[in-house]
PDB file of C-alpha atoms in Angstrom:
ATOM      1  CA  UNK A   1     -37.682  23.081 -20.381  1.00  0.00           C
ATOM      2  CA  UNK A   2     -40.109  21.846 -17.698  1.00  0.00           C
ATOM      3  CA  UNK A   3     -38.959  19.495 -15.379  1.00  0.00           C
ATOM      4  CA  UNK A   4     -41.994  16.002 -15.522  1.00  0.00           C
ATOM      5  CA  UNK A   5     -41.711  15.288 -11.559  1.00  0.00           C
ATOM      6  CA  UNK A   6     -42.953  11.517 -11.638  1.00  0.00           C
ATOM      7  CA  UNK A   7     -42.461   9.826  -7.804  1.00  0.00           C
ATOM      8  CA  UNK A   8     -44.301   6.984  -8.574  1.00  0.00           C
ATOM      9  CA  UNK A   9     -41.336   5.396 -10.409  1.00  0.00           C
ATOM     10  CA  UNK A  10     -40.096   4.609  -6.793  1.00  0.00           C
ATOM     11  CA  UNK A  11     -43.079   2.444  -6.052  1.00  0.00           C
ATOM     12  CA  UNK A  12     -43.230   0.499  -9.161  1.00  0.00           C
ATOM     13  CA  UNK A  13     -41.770  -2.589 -10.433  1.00  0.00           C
ATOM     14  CA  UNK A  14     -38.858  -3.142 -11.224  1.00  0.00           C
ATOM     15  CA  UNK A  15     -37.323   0.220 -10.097  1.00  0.00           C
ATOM     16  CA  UNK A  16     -38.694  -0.296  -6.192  1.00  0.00           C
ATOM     17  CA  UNK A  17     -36.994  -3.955  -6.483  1.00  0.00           C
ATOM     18  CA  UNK A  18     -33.808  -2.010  -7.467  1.00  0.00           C
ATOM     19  CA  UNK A  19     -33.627   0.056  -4.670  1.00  0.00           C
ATOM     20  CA  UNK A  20     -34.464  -2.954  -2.384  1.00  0.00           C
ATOM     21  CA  UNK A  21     -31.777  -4.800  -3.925  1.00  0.00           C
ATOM     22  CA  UNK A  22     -29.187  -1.732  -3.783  1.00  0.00           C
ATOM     23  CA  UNK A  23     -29.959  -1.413  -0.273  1.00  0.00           C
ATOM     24  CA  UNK A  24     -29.425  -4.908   0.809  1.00  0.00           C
ATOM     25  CA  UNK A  25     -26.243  -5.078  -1.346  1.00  0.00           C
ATOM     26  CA  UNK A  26     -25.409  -1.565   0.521  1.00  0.00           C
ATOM     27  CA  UNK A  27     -25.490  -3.681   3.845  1.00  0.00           C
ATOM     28  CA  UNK A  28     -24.002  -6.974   2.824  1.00  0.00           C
ATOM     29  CA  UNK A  29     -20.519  -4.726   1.781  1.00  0.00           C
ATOM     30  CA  UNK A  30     -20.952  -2.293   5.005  1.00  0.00           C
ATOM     31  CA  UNK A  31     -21.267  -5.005   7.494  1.00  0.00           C
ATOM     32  CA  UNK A  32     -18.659  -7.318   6.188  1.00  0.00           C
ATOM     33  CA  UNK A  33     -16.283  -4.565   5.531  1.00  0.00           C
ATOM     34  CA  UNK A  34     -17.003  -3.240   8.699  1.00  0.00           C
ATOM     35  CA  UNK A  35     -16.472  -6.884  10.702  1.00  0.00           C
ATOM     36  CA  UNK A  36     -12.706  -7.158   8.556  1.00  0.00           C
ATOM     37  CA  UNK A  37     -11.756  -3.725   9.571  1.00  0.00           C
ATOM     38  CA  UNK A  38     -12.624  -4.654  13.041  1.00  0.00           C
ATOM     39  CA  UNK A  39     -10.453  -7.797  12.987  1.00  0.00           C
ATOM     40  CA  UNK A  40      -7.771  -6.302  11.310  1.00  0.00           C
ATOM     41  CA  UNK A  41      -7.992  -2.711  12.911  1.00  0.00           C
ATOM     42  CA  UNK A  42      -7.543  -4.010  16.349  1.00  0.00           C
ATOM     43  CA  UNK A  43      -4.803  -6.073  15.629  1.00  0.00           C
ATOM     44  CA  UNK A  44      -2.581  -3.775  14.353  1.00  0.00           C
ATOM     45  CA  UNK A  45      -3.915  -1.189  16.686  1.00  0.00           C
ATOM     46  CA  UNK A  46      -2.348  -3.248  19.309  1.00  0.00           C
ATOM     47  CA  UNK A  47       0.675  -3.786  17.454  1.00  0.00           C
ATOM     48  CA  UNK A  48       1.602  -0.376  17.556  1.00  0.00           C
ATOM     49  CA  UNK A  49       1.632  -0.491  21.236  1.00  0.00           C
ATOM     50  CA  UNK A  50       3.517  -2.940  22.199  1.00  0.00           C
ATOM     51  CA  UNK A  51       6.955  -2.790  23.014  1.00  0.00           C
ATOM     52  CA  UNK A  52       8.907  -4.686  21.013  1.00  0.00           C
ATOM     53  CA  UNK A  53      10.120  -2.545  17.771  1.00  0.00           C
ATOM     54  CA  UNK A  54       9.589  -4.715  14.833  1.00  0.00           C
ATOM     55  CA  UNK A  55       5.368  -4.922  15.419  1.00  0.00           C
ATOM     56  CA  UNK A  56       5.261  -1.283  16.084  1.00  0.00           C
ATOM     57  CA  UNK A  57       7.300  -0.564  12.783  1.00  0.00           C
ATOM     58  CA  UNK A  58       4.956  -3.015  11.055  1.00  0.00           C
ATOM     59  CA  UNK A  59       1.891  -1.401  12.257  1.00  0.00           C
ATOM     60  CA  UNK A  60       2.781   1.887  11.506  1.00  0.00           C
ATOM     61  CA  UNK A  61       3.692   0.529   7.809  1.00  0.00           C
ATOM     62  CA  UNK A  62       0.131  -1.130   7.281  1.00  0.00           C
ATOM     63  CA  UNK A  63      -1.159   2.340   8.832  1.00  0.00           C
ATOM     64  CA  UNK A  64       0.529   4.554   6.551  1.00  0.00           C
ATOM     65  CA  UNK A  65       0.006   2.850   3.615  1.00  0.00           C
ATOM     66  CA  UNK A  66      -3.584   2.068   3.767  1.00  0.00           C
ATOM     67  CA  UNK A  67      -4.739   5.569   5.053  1.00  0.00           C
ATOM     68  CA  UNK A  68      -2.243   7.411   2.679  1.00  0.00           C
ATOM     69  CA  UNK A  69      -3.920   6.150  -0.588  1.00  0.00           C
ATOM     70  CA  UNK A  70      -7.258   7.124  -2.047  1.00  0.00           C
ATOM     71  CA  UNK A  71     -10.345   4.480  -1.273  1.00  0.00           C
ATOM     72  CA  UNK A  72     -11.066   4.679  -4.715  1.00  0.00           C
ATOM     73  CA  UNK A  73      -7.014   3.988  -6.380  1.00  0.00           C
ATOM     74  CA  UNK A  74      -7.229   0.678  -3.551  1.00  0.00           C
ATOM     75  CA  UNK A  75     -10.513  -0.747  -4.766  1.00  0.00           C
ATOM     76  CA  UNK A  76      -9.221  -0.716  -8.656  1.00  0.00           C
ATOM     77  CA  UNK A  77      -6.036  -1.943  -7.465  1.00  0.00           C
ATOM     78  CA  UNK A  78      -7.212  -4.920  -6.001  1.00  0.00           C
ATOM     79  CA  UNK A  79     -10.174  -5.021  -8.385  1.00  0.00           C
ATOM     80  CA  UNK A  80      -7.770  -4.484 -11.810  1.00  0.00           C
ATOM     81  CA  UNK A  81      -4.429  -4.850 -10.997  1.00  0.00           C
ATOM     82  CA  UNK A  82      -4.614  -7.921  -8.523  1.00  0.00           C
ATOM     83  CA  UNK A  83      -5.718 -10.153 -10.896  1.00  0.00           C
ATOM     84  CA  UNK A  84      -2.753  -9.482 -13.198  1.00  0.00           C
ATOM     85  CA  UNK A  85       0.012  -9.998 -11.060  1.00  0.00           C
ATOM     86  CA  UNK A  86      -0.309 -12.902  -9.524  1.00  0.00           C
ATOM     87  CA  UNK A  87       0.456 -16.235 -10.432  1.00  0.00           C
ATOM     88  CA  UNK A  88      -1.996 -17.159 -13.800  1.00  0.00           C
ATOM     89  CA  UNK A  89      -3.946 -19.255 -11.978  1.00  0.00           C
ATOM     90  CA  UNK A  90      -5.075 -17.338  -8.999  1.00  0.00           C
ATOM     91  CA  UNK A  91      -5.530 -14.252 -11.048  1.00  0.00           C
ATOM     92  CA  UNK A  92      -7.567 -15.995 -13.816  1.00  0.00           C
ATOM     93  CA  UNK A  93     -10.114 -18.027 -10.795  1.00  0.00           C
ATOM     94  CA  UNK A  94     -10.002 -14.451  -9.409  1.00  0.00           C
ATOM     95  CA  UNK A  95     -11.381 -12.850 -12.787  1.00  0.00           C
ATOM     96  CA  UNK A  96     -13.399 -15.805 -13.937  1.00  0.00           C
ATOM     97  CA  UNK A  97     -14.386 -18.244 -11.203  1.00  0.00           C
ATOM     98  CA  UNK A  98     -14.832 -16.396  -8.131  1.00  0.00           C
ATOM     99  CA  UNK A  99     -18.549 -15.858  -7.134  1.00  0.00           C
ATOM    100  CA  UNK A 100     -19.498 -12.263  -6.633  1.00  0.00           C
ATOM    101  CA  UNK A 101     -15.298 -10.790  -7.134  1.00  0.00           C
ATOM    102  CA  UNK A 102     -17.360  -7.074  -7.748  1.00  0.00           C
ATOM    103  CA  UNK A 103     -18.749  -7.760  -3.968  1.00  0.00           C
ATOM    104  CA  UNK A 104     -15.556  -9.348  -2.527  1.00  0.00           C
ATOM    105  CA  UNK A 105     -13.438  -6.683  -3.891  1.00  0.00           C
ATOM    106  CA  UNK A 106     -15.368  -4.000  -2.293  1.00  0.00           C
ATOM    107  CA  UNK A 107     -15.716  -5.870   0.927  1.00  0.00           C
ATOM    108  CA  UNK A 108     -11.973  -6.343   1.054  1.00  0.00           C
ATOM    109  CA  UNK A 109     -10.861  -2.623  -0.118  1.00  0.00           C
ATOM    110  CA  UNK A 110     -13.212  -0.876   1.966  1.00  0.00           C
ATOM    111  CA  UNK A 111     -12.609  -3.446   5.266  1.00  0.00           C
ATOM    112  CA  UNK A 112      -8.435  -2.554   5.053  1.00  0.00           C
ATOM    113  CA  UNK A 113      -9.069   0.770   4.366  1.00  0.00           C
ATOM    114  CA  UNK A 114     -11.120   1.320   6.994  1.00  0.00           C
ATOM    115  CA  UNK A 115      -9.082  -0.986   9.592  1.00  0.00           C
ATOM    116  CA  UNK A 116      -5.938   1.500   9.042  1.00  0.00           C
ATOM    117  CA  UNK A 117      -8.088   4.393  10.830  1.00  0.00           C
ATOM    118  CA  UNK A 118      -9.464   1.725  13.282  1.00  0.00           C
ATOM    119  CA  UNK A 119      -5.888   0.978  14.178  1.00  0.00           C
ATOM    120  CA  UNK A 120      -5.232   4.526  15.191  1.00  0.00           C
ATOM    121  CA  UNK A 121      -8.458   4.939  16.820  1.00  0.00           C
ATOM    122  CA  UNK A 122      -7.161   1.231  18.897  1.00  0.00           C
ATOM    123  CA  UNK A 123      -4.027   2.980  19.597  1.00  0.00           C
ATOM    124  CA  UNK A 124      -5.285   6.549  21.026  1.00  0.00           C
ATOM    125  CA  UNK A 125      -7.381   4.513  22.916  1.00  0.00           C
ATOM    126  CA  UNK A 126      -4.956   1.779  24.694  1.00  0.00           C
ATOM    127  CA  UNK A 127      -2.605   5.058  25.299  1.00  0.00           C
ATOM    128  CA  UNK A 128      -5.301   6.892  26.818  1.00  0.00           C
ATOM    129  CA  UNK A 129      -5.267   4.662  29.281  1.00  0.00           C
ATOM    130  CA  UNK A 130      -1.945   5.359  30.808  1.00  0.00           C
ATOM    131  CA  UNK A 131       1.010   3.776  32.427  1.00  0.00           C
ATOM    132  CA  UNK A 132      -0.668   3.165  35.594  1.00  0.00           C
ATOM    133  CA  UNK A 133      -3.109   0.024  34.355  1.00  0.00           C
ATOM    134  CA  UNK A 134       0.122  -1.313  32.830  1.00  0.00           C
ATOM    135  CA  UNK A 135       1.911  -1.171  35.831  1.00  0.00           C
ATOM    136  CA  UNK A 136      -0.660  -2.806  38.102  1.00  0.00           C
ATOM    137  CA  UNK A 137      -1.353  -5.661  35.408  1.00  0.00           C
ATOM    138  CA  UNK A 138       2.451  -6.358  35.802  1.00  0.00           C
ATOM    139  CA  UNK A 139       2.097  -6.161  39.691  1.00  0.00           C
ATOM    140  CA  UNK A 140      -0.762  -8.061  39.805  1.00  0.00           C
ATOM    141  CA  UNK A 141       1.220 -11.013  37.879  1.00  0.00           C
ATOM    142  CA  UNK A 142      -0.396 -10.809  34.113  1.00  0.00           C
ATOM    143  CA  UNK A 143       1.481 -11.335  31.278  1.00  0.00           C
ATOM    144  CA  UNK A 144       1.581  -9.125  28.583  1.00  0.00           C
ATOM    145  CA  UNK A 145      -0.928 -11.003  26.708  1.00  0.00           C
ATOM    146  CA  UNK A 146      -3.286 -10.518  29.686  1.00  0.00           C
ATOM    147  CA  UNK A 147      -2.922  -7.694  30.303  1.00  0.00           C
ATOM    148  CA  UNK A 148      -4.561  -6.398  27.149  1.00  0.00           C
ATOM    149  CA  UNK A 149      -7.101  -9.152  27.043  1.00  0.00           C
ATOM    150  CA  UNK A 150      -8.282  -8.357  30.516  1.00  0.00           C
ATOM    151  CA  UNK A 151      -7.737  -4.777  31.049  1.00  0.00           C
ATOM    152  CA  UNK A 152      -6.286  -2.618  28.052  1.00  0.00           C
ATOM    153  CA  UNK A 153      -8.848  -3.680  25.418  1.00  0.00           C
ATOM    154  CA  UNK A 154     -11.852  -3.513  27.196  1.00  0.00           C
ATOM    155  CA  UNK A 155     -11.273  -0.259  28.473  1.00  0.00           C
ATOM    156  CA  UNK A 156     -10.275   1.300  25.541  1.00  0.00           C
ATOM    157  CA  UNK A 157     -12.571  -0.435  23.478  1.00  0.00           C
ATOM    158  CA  UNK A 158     -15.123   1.714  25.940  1.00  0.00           C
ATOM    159  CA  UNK A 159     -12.939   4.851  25.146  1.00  0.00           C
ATOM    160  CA  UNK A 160     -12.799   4.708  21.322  1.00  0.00           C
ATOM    161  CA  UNK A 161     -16.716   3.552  20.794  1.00  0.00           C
ATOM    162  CA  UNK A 162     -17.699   7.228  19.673  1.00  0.00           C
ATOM    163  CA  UNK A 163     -14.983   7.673  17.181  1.00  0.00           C
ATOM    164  CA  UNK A 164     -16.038   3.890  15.861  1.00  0.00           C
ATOM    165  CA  UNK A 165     -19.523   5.342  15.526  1.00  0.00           C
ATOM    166  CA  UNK A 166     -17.871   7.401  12.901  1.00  0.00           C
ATOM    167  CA  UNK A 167     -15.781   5.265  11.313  1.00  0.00           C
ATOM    168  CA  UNK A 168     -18.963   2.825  10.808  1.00  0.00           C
ATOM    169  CA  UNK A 169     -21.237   5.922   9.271  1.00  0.00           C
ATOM    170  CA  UNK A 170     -18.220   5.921   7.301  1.00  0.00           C
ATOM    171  CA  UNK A 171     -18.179   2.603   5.860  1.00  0.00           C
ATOM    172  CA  UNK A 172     -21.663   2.413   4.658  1.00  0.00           C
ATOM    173  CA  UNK A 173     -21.139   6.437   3.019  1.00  0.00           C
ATOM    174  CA  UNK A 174     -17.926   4.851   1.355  1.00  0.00           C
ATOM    175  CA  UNK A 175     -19.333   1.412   0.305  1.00  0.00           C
ATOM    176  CA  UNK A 176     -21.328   3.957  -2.462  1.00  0.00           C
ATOM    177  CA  UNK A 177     -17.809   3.463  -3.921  1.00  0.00           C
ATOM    178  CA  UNK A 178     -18.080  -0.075  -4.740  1.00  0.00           C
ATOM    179  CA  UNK A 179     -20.616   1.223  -7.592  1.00  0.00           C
ATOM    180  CA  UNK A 180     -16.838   2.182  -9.640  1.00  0.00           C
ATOM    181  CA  UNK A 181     -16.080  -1.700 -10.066  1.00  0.00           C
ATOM    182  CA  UNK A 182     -19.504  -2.863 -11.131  1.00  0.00           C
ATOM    183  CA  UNK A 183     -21.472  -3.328  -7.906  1.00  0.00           C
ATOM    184  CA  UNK A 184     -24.873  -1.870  -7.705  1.00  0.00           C
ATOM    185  CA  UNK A 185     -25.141  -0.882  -4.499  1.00  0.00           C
ATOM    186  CA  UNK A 186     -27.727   1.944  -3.569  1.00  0.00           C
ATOM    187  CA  UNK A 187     -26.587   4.808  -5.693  1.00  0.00           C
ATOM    188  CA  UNK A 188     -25.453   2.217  -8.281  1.00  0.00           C
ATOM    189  CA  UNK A 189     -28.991   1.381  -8.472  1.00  0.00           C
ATOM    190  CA  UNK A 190     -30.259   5.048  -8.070  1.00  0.00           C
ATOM    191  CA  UNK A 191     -27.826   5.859 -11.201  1.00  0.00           C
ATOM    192  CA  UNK A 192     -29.366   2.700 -13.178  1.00  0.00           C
ATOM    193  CA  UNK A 193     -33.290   4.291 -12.355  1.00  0.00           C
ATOM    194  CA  UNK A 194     -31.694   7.273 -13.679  1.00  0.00           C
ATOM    195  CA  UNK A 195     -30.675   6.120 -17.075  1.00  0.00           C
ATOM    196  CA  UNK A 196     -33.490   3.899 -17.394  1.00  0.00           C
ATOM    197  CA  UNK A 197     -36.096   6.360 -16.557  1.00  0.00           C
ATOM    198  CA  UNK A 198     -34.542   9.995 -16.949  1.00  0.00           C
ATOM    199  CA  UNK A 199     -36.258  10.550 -13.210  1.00  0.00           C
ATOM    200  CA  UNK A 200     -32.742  11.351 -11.910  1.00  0.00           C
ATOM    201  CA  UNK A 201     -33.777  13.625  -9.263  1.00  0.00           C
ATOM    202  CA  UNK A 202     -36.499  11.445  -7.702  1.00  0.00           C
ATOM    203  CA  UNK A 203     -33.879   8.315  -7.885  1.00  0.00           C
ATOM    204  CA  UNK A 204     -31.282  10.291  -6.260  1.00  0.00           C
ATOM    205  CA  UNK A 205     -33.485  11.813  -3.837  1.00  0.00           C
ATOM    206  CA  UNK A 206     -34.888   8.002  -2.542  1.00  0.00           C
ATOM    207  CA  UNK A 207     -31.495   6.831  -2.062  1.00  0.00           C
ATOM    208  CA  UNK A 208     -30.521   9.723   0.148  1.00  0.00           C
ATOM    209  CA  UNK A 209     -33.072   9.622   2.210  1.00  0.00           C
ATOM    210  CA  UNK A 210     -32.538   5.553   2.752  1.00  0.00           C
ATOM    211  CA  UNK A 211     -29.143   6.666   3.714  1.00  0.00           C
ATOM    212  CA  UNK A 212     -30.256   9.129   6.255  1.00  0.00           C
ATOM    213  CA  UNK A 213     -32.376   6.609   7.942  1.00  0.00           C
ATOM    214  CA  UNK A 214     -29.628   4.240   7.878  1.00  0.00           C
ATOM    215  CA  UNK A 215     -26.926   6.215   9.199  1.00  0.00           C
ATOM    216  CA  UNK A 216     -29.848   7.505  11.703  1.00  0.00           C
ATOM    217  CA  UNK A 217     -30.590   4.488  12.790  1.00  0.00           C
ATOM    218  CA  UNK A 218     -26.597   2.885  13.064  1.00  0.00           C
ATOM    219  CA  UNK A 219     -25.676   6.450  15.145  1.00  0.00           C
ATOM    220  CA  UNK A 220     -28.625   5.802  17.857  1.00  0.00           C
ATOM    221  CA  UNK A 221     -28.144   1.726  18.087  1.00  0.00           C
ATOM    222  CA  UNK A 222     -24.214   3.031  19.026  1.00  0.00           C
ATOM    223  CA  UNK A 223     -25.121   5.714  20.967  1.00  0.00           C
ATOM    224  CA  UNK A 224     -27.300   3.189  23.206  1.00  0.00           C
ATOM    225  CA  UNK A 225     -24.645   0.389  23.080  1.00  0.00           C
ATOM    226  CA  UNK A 226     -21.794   3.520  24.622  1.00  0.00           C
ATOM    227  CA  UNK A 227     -24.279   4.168  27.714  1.00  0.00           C
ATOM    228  CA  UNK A 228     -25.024   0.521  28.557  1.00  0.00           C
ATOM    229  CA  UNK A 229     -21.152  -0.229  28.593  1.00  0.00           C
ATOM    230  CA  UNK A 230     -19.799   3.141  30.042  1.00  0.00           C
ATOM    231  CA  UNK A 231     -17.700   2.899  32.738  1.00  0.00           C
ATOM    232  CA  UNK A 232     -18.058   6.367  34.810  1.00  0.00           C
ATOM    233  CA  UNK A 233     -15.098   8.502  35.626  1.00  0.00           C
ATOM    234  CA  UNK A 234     -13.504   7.154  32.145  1.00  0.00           C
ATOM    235  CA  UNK A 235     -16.096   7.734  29.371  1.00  0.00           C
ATOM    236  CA  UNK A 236     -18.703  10.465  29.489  1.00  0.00           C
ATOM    237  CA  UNK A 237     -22.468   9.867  29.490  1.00  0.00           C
ATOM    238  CA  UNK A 238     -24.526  10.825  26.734  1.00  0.00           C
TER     239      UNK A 238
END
């Protein structure tokens, strides 16, 4: 059987206003998921630094737990399971009243899953550093508090950008994901062409191109950002 090649599905309504739509939808859960994993990331980056035991045990807790667990198991957990275990009310405004809880759920799974690799990417980076910045923070009079504010964080916030490049490629590959709980992202989209048209290969094809350009595009933005704020003699030029 002969194969009916047919690209001008791609160009005409309403399959182009699919793609459109699975592509802004793409970067609505990317770039929210991406700002939560910073947040979060960070935060318990930092608390598996610090002295005291207690942060550093819960740190390595939310670590272990969020990066030991498939993406896919988290988002129907919170997507499915959620719902049904908390108290009847929040579950059923969860399941019935909550704008958009397809978008939200993906946002949230993807953002925590992600911020459990940006917390070890925070941590590499603030022990990079070494004992010696520590040391002449305390000397100098900062507290703790500023010490990171001031000199640990922004320096290893210069450290870790290349490995955040990743992890952000990462979030927009794994936000295809959110397709599993009834989001139509990009290949949510490209899958609904599919089935609508039988032009699977052409629908397919459009959305990974769109993702090379994207990812493209993200990787040389970063890659400008990481020689404007290189500091020489501590992060290489590229």
């Amino acid at each position: 059987m002969t194969y009916r090649w047919d690209w001008s599905v791609l160009v005409s309504e309403p399959y182009l206003g699919w793609l459109l739509a699975g592509l802004g939808w793409t970067l609505l859960v990317a770039g929210a998921a991406w700002v939560l994993a910073l947040l979060v990331g960070v935060t318990v980056g930092v608390l598996r630094t610090l002295p005291g035991r207690g942060p550093r045990l819960i740190g390595t807790a939310y670590v272990e737990t969020f990066r030991n667990v498939p993406l896919l198991l988290q988002l129907f957990v919170w997507y499915f399971v959620l719902p049904e275990v908390l108290p009847a009310p929040i579950g059923n405004w969860i399941k019935r009243d909550l704008p958009l809880p397809e978008y939200w759920t993906a946002v949230i799974g993807l953002g925590l899953f992600t911020a459990a690799r940006v917390a070890e990417q925070t941590r590499a980076g603030i022990q990079a550093i070494g004992r010696g910045q520590t040391m002449a923070a305390a000397a100098s009079g900062l507290t703790l508090v500023q010490s990171y504010r001031y000199i640990l964080l922004p320096i290893a916030a210069r450290n870790v950008l290349p490995p955040l490049t990743s992890e952000f490629l990462n979030v927009v590959k794994n936000s295809s994901l959110a397709l599993t709980i009834g989001l139509l992202e990009l290949t949510g989209q490209s899958r609904q062409i599919e089935s609508a048209t039988f032009h699977g290969i052409e629908a397919f094809t459009a959305a990974t191109l769109t993702y090379v350009v994207l990812t493209t595009a993200v990787i040389a933005a970063l890659r400008a950002v990481e020689r404007f704020v290189a500091i020489p003699g501590l992060m290489g030029r590229t």
